[in-house]
Coordinates of N, CA and C and ligand atoms in Angstrom, one line a residue:
M1 N 11.0 117.4 105.7 CA 11.8 117.1 104.8 C 12.6 118.7 103.9
A2 N 13.5 118.5 103.8 CA 14.3 119.9 103.0 C 13.4 120.3 101.5
K3 N 13.6 119.1 101.1 CA 13.3 119.2 99.7 C 12.4 119.8 99.5
N4 N 12.5 120.6 98.1 CA 11.0 120.8 96.9 C 10.4 118.8 96.3
I5 N 9.8 118.5 95.7 CA 9.4 117.8 95.0 C 9.0 117.4 93.7
I6 N 9.8 117.4 93.2 CA 8.6 117.8 91.7 C 8.4 116.4 91.1
L7 N 7.1 116.9 90.3 CA 6.3 115.8 89.9 C 6.6 116.5 88.0
I8 N 7.2 114.7 87.6 CA 6.8 116.1 86.2 C 6.2 114.0 85.0
G9 N 5.9 114.5 84.0 CA 5.7 113.4 83.7 C 4.8 113.5 81.6
F10 N 4.5 112.9 81.2 CA 3.4 112.8 80.1 C 2.3 114.0 80.7
M11 N 1.3 115.1 79.2 CA 0.2 115.9 79.5 C -0.6 114.0 80.2
G12 N -1.7 114.4 80.9 CA -2.7 113.6 81.1 C -2.6 112.0 82.0
V13 N -0.9 112.5 82.4 CA -0.6 111.2 83.1 C -1.4 110.9 84.6
G14 N -1.8 112.4 84.9 CA -2.0 112.5 86.4 C -1.3 113.4 87.2
K15 N -0.7 113.9 86.9 CA -0.1 115.0 87.6 C -0.4 115.4 88.9
G16 N -1.8 116.2 88.6 CA -3.1 117.0 88.6 C -3.5 116.6 90.0
S17 N -3.7 115.3 90.3 CA -5.0 114.4 90.8 C -4.1 113.7 91.5
I18 N -2.9 113.8 91.1 CA -1.7 112.6 92.0 C -0.9 113.8 93.4
A19 N -1.1 114.6 92.5 CA -0.1 116.1 94.0 C -1.3 116.3 94.7
R20 N -2.5 116.4 94.2 CA -4.2 116.6 95.5 C -3.8 116.1 96.6
E21 N -3.8 115.0 95.8 CA -3.5 113.7 97.3 C -2.2 113.0 97.9
I22 N -1.1 114.2 97.4 CA 0.2 114.4 97.8 C -0.4 115.4 99.2
V23 N -1.1 116.5 98.5 CA -1.3 117.3 99.9 C -2.2 116.8 100.8
R24 N -3.1 116.1 100.1 CA -4.6 115.5 101.8 C -3.5 114.5 102.6
Q25 N -2.6 114.5 101.9 CA -1.7 112.5 102.4 C -0.5 113.6 103.1
S26 N -0.4 114.2 102.5 CA 1.3 114.9 104.0 C 1.0 116.5 104.2
G27 N -0.6 116.9 103.2 CA -0.1 118.8 103.9 C 0.7 119.7 103.3
M28 N 1.8 119.2 102.9 CA 2.8 120.1 101.9 C 2.3 120.9 101.4
V29 N 2.4 122.2 101.0 CA 2.1 123.3 100.4 C 2.3 122.6 98.9
A30 N 0.9 122.6 97.6 CA 1.5 122.6 96.6 C 1.6 123.8 95.9
L31 N 1.9 123.9 93.9 CA 2.1 124.9 93.3 C 2.1 124.3 92.2
D32 N 1.8 124.6 90.5 CA 1.7 123.9 89.7 C 2.8 125.2 88.5
T33 N 3.3 124.6 87.9 CA 3.6 125.5 87.4 C 3.3 126.5 85.6
D34 N 2.9 125.5 85.3 CA 1.4 125.9 84.8 C 0.3 127.3 84.6
D35 N 0.4 126.8 86.4 CA -1.2 128.4 87.9 C 0.6 129.3 87.2
V36 N 1.4 129.4 87.5 CA 2.2 130.6 87.7 C 2.5 131.4 86.7
I37 N 2.9 130.4 85.3 CA 2.7 131.2 84.2 C 1.9 131.6 84.0
E38 N 0.5 131.7 83.9 CA -1.0 132.1 83.5 C -0.8 132.8 85.2
S39 N -0.5 133.0 86.1 CA -0.4 134.4 87.2 C 0.4 135.5 85.5
M40 N 1.9 134.7 85.8 CA 2.3 135.9 85.4 C 1.9 136.1 84.4
E41 N 1.2 135.6 83.3 CA 1.0 137.0 82.4 C -0.6 136.7 82.4
N42 N -1.6 136.4 83.0 CA -2.8 136.7 83.0 C -3.6 136.5 81.7
R43 N -2.7 135.5 81.7 CA -3.9 134.5 80.2 C -3.0 132.9 80.8
K44 N -4.6 132.7 79.4 CA -4.3 131.2 79.8 C -3.1 130.3 78.7
V45 N -2.4 129.3 79.3 CA -1.2 128.2 78.2 C -2.2 128.6 76.5
K46 N -3.4 127.4 76.5 CA -3.6 127.9 74.8 C -3.2 129.3 74.6
T47 N -4.0 130.3 74.5 CA -3.9 131.3 74.5 C -1.9 131.9 74.2
I48 N -1.4 131.8 75.4 CA 0.5 132.3 75.4 C 0.4 131.5 74.2
F49 N -0.3 130.3 73.3 CA 0.7 129.4 72.8 C 0.3 130.1 71.2
E50 N -1.1 130.2 71.8 CA -1.7 131.1 70.2 C -1.1 132.3 69.5
E51 N -1.1 132.8 71.2 CA -0.6 134.8 70.6 C 0.9 134.5 70.8
E52 N 2.0 134.2 71.4 CA 3.4 134.0 71.0 C 4.4 132.1 70.9
G53 N 3.7 131.6 71.2 CA 4.2 130.5 70.4 C 4.5 129.6 71.5
E54 N 4.8 128.7 70.8 CA 5.8 127.0 72.1 C 7.2 128.4 72.2
A55 N 8.3 128.7 71.7 CA 9.7 128.6 72.6 C 8.9 130.1 72.9
Y56 N 8.3 131.0 73.4 CA 7.9 131.4 74.9 C 7.4 131.2 75.7
F57 N 6.3 129.9 75.1 CA 6.0 129.9 76.5 C 7.4 129.1 77.0
R58 N 7.9 128.2 76.2 CA 9.1 127.6 77.5 C 10.2 128.5 78.0
G59 N 10.6 129.6 77.9 CA 10.9 130.2 78.7 C 11.0 130.5 79.6
L60 N 9.0 131.5 79.7 CA 8.2 131.7 80.2 C 9.0 130.1 82.1
E61 N 8.9 128.5 81.2 CA 9.1 128.3 82.2 C 10.9 128.6 83.2
Q62 N 11.7 129.0 81.6 CA 12.4 128.6 82.6 C 13.0 129.6 83.4
T63 N 12.5 130.9 83.5 CA 11.8 132.0 84.6 C 11.5 131.8 85.4
V64 N 10.8 130.6 85.6 CA 9.4 130.0 86.7 C 10.7 128.9 87.9
A65 N 11.3 127.9 86.6 CA 12.2 127.2 87.0 C 13.5 128.3 87.8
H66 N 14.6 129.1 87.6 CA 15.4 130.0 88.8 C 14.9 130.9 89.6
W67 N 13.3 130.4 89.6 CA 12.3 131.6 90.9 C 12.0 130.2 91.8
L68 N 12.3 129.0 91.1 CA 11.9 127.7 92.1 C 12.9 127.1 92.7
E69 N 14.1 127.6 92.3 CA 15.4 126.9 92.8 C 15.8 127.9 93.7
K70 N 16.0 129.1 93.4 CA 15.7 130.5 95.0 C 15.1 130.7 95.4
D71 N 13.8 130.5 95.5 CA 12.6 130.8 96.5 C 12.0 129.7 97.0
V72 N 12.3 128.5 96.5 CA 10.7 128.1 96.9 C 11.5 126.3 97.1
K73 N 11.1 125.9 99.1 CA 11.6 125.3 99.7 C 9.3 124.5 99.8
H74 N 10.9 123.2 100.1 CA 9.8 122.5 100.9 C 7.9 122.6 100.3
T75 N 8.1 123.0 99.2 CA 6.3 122.9 98.2 C 6.5 121.3 97.1
L76 N 5.2 120.8 97.2 CA 5.5 119.8 96.3 C 5.2 120.7 94.7
I77 N 5.6 120.7 93.5 CA 5.6 121.0 92.3 C 5.6 120.6 91.9
S78 N 4.5 120.3 90.9 CA 3.0 119.9 89.8 C 3.7 120.8 88.4
T79 N 3.7 120.0 88.0 CA 4.5 120.8 86.2 C 4.2 120.2 84.5
G80 N 4.2 121.2 84.2 CA 3.4 120.9 82.3 C 4.4 120.3 82.4
G81 N 4.0 119.4 81.7 CA 4.4 118.0 80.3 C 5.9 117.9 79.8
G82 N 6.2 119.7 79.4 CA 7.3 120.2 79.1 C 8.6 120.9 79.4
F83 N 7.9 120.8 80.8 CA 9.0 121.1 82.1 C 9.8 121.0 82.8
F84 N 10.5 119.9 81.7 CA 11.4 119.0 82.5 C 12.6 119.7 81.5
K85 N 12.6 119.8 80.5 CA 13.5 119.9 79.7 C 14.7 122.1 80.1
V86 N 13.9 122.4 82.1 CA 14.3 123.2 82.0 C 16.1 122.5 82.5
G87 N 16.9 123.9 82.6 CA 18.5 123.2 82.4 C 19.1 123.8 83.6
N88 N 17.9 123.7 85.5 CA 17.9 123.3 86.0 C 17.4 122.6 87.4
L89 N 16.5 121.9 86.2 CA 15.7 120.7 86.9 C 16.3 120.6 88.7
G90 N 17.0 119.5 87.8 CA 17.6 118.7 89.4 C 18.4 119.7 90.7
K91 N 18.3 120.9 90.6 CA 18.8 122.1 91.6 C 17.4 122.0 92.6
I92 N 16.4 121.6 92.1 CA 15.1 122.3 92.7 C 14.3 121.9 93.3
G93 N 14.9 120.2 93.1 CA 14.2 119.2 94.7 C 14.5 117.8 93.4
T94 N 13.6 117.2 94.5 CA 13.6 115.4 94.3 C 12.5 115.3 92.3
V95 N 13.2 114.4 92.1 CA 12.2 114.6 90.5 C 11.3 113.1 90.1
V96 N 10.2 113.4 90.7 CA 10.1 112.6 90.5 C 8.9 112.5 88.8
L97 N 9.8 110.8 87.9 CA 8.2 110.8 87.1 C 7.3 110.1 87.0
L98 N 6.1 110.8 86.8 CA 4.9 109.6 86.8 C 4.8 108.9 85.8
H99 N 4.9 107.6 85.4 CA 5.0 106.9 83.9 C 3.3 106.2 83.3
A100 N 3.4 106.7 82.4 CA 2.4 105.3 82.0 C 2.8 105.0 80.5
D101 N 2.5 103.9 80.3 CA 2.3 103.8 78.3 C 1.7 105.1 77.5
F102 N 1.8 105.3 76.5 CA 0.8 106.5 76.3 C -0.7 105.6 75.8
D103 N -0.8 104.5 75.6 CA -2.1 104.1 75.4 C -3.1 104.0 76.8
T104 N -2.4 103.9 78.2 CA -2.9 104.2 78.9 C -2.9 105.5 79.6
I105 N -2.2 106.9 78.6 CA -2.5 107.8 79.5 C -4.1 108.3 78.2
Y106 N -3.4 108.1 76.8 CA -4.9 108.2 75.7 C -5.7 108.1 76.3
R107 N -6.0 106.6 76.5 CA -7.9 106.2 77.7 C -8.1 107.3 78.2
R108 N -6.6 107.0 79.2 CA -6.7 108.5 80.8 C -8.1 109.7 80.8
I109 N -7.2 110.6 79.2 CA -8.2 111.3 79.1 C -9.1 112.1 77.6
T110 N -9.6 110.1 77.2 CA -10.2 110.8 76.0 C -11.7 110.2 77.2
T111 N -11.3 109.9 78.0 CA -12.3 109.1 78.6 C -12.5 109.5 79.6
H112 N -12.4 110.9 80.2 CA -13.0 111.3 80.7 C -13.7 112.6 80.9
P113 N -14.7 112.3 82.3 CA -15.8 113.2 82.0 C -15.8 114.5 81.6
N114 N -14.4 115.3 81.5 CA -14.4 116.9 80.5 C -13.2 116.2 79.6
A115 N -13.5 115.5 78.5 CA -12.3 115.3 78.4 C -12.3 115.7 77.3
E116 N -13.1 116.5 76.3 CA -13.7 117.9 75.8 C -12.3 119.0 76.4
K117 N -12.3 119.4 77.3 CA -12.4 121.0 78.1 C -10.8 120.2 78.6
K118 N -10.9 119.0 78.3 CA -8.9 118.1 78.9 C -8.1 118.5 77.4
L119 N -8.3 118.6 76.4 CA -7.6 118.3 74.9 C -7.7 119.8 74.8
K120 N -8.5 120.7 74.7 CA -9.2 122.3 74.0 C -7.9 122.8 75.1
K121 N -7.2 122.2 76.0 CA -6.5 123.5 76.5 C -4.5 122.8 76.6
R122 N -4.9 121.9 75.7 CA -3.5 121.5 75.5 C -3.0 121.6 74.2
P123 N -2.5 122.7 74.2 CA -1.9 122.6 72.0 C -1.5 121.9 71.9
L124 N -0.9 120.6 72.2 CA 0.3 119.8 71.9 C -0.3 118.2 72.1
F125 N -1.7 119.0 72.6 CA -2.5 117.5 72.1 C -3.7 117.6 71.4
R126 N -3.4 118.2 70.2 CA -4.5 118.1 69.4 C -4.7 116.9 68.7
D127 N -4.1 115.5 68.4 CA -4.3 114.8 68.1 C -3.7 113.1 68.0
E128 N -4.7 112.0 68.3 CA -3.6 111.2 68.8 C -2.3 111.0 67.8
S129 N -2.2 111.1 66.5 CA -0.4 110.8 66.5 C 0.4 111.6 66.7
S130 N -0.1 112.6 66.8 CA 0.7 114.0 67.2 C 1.7 113.4 68.1
A131 N 0.9 113.3 69.4 CA 0.5 113.4 70.9 C 1.6 111.6 70.7
R132 N 1.3 111.3 70.3 CA 2.1 109.5 70.0 C 3.1 110.0 70.0
K133 N 3.6 110.7 68.8 CA 4.6 111.1 68.2 C 5.9 111.8 69.6
L134 N 5.4 113.3 69.9 CA 5.7 113.5 71.7 C 6.0 113.1 71.8
Y135 N 5.2 112.1 72.7 CA 5.4 110.6 74.0 C 7.2 109.9 73.7
D136 N 6.3 109.2 71.8 CA 8.2 108.9 71.9 C 9.4 109.4 72.3
E137 N 9.5 110.8 71.9 CA 10.2 111.5 70.9 C 10.5 111.8 73.1
R138 N 10.0 112.3 73.3 CA 10.2 112.5 75.3 C 10.5 111.0 76.3
E139 N 10.2 110.6 76.1 CA 10.4 108.9 77.0 C 11.8 109.0 77.6
P140 N 12.6 109.0 76.6 CA 14.0 108.7 77.3 C 14.0 109.5 77.6
T141 N 14.1 110.5 77.6 CA 14.9 111.9 78.0 C 14.0 111.8 79.4
Y142 N 12.4 111.7 79.8 CA 11.5 111.6 81.0 C 12.8 111.4 81.9
A143 N 13.4 110.0 81.8 CA 13.6 108.5 82.9 C 15.1 109.2 82.9
K144 N 15.6 109.9 81.8 CA 17.5 110.8 82.7 C 16.6 111.8 83.2
A145 N 16.0 112.5 83.6 CA 16.1 113.9 84.2 C 15.7 113.8 85.8
A146 N 15.0 112.0 86.4 CA 13.6 111.3 87.4 C 15.2 110.7 88.5
D147 N 15.1 111.4 89.3 CA 15.2 111.0 90.4 C 14.7 109.4 91.1
V148 N 13.1 109.5 90.9 CA 12.7 108.7 90.6 C 11.7 108.0 89.6
V149 N 11.2 107.2 90.0 CA 10.5 106.5 88.7 C 8.7 105.9 89.4
I150 N 8.4 107.1 88.8 CA 6.5 105.3 89.5 C 6.1 105.1 88.2
D151 N 5.4 104.1 88.5 CA 4.4 103.0 87.1 C 2.9 103.6 87.7
V152 N 2.2 104.4 87.5 CA 1.2 104.8 87.4 C -0.8 104.2 86.4
A153 N -0.1 103.2 86.0 CA -0.7 102.9 85.2 C -1.8 101.5 86.3
G154 N -2.8 101.7 86.3 CA -3.6 101.0 86.6 C -3.8 101.3 88.4
K155 N -3.5 101.9 89.1 CA -3.2 102.8 90.6 C -4.0 103.9 90.2
T156 N -4.7 104.2 92.1 CA -5.1 105.3 91.9 C -4.8 106.3 93.0
P157 N -4.5 107.4 92.6 CA -4.2 108.8 92.8 C -3.7 108.5 93.8
E158 N -4.2 108.4 95.0 CA -4.3 107.7 96.6 C -3.0 106.9 97.3
K159 N -3.1 105.8 96.0 CA -1.6 104.6 96.2 C -0.5 105.5 95.4
V160 N -0.6 105.9 94.2 CA 0.4 107.1 93.7 C 0.9 107.2 94.7
A161 N 0.5 108.4 95.5 CA 0.7 109.6 96.2 C 1.6 109.2 97.3
K162 N 1.1 107.4 98.0 CA 1.2 107.3 99.5 C 2.5 106.8 98.7
E163 N 2.9 106.1 97.0 CA 4.5 105.1 97.6 C 5.9 106.6 97.8
I164 N 4.6 107.8 96.4 CA 5.6 108.5 96.1 C 6.4 109.6 98.0
L165 N 5.2 109.5 98.6 CA 5.6 109.7 99.8 C 6.7 108.7 100.3
K166 N 6.6 107.4 100.4 CA 7.3 106.7 100.9 C 8.7 106.5 100.5
K167 N 8.9 106.7 99.3 CA 10.1 106.5 98.6 C 11.0 107.6 98.5
V168 N 10.3 109.2 99.1 CA 11.2 110.5 98.2 C 11.5 110.3 99.4
I169 N 10.3 110.4 101.1 CA 10.7 110.0 102.8 C 12.1 110.0 102.9
K170 N 12.3 108.5 102.5 CA 13.5 107.9 103.1 C 14.8 108.4 101.9
K171 N 14.2 109.2 101.1 CA 15.5 109.0 99.9 C 16.7 110.5 100.7
Ligands
LIG1 C1 2.2 120.8 78.1 C2 1.7 120.3 78.3 C3 0.6 121.1 79.6 C4 1.0 122.2 79.4 C5 2.1 123.2 78.1 C6 3.4 122.6 77.1 C7 3.6 119.9 77.1 O1 0.9 120.6 81.0 O2 2.5 123.1 80.2 O3 0.3 122.6 77.2 O4 4.6 120.5 76.8 O5 3.9 118.8 77.2 P1 0.6 119.7 81.2 O6 1.1 118.0 81.3 O7 -0.6 119.4 82.3 O8 -0.9 118.2 80.2

């Protein structure tokens, strides 16, 4: 497989756990764009939002996107929920959208044993109504950015990972 696989999707949809499962099943090397940004900046995403604002963070995402396009190959890339807006997404690799309806995502994030931590580290998931509004705004554009759409509701990360590998390898 020559290309990268890029996982996009809304906060809390399960990009991280599905990425870990793809790695387990395929042996691919993986990276996460939020982790790359945190190492570049030596501070947490939440702190970057607080100290610099969202526009600065989006600029960092674009910097990472240029680096991925130029220098990264054969890698599974998981992304922050807004990363799909970078200008060169399609040039990085095969874009896989993980899709679930908002209620499924909300339930997943709020019933997680670490729910408080998960919500705290996501400045754009402050409360249910603002998160739902953002979801509704993004929903149509996510699908446009994707080469492959995978429904994740009611499926285990193991099943989703298997589905992604089957579809992307066939492509
Ligand atoms: C964001 C999602 C977050 C993180 C930042 C902004 C977004 O990542 O990149 O808080 O705009 O949706 P997760 O999708 O991993 O929560």
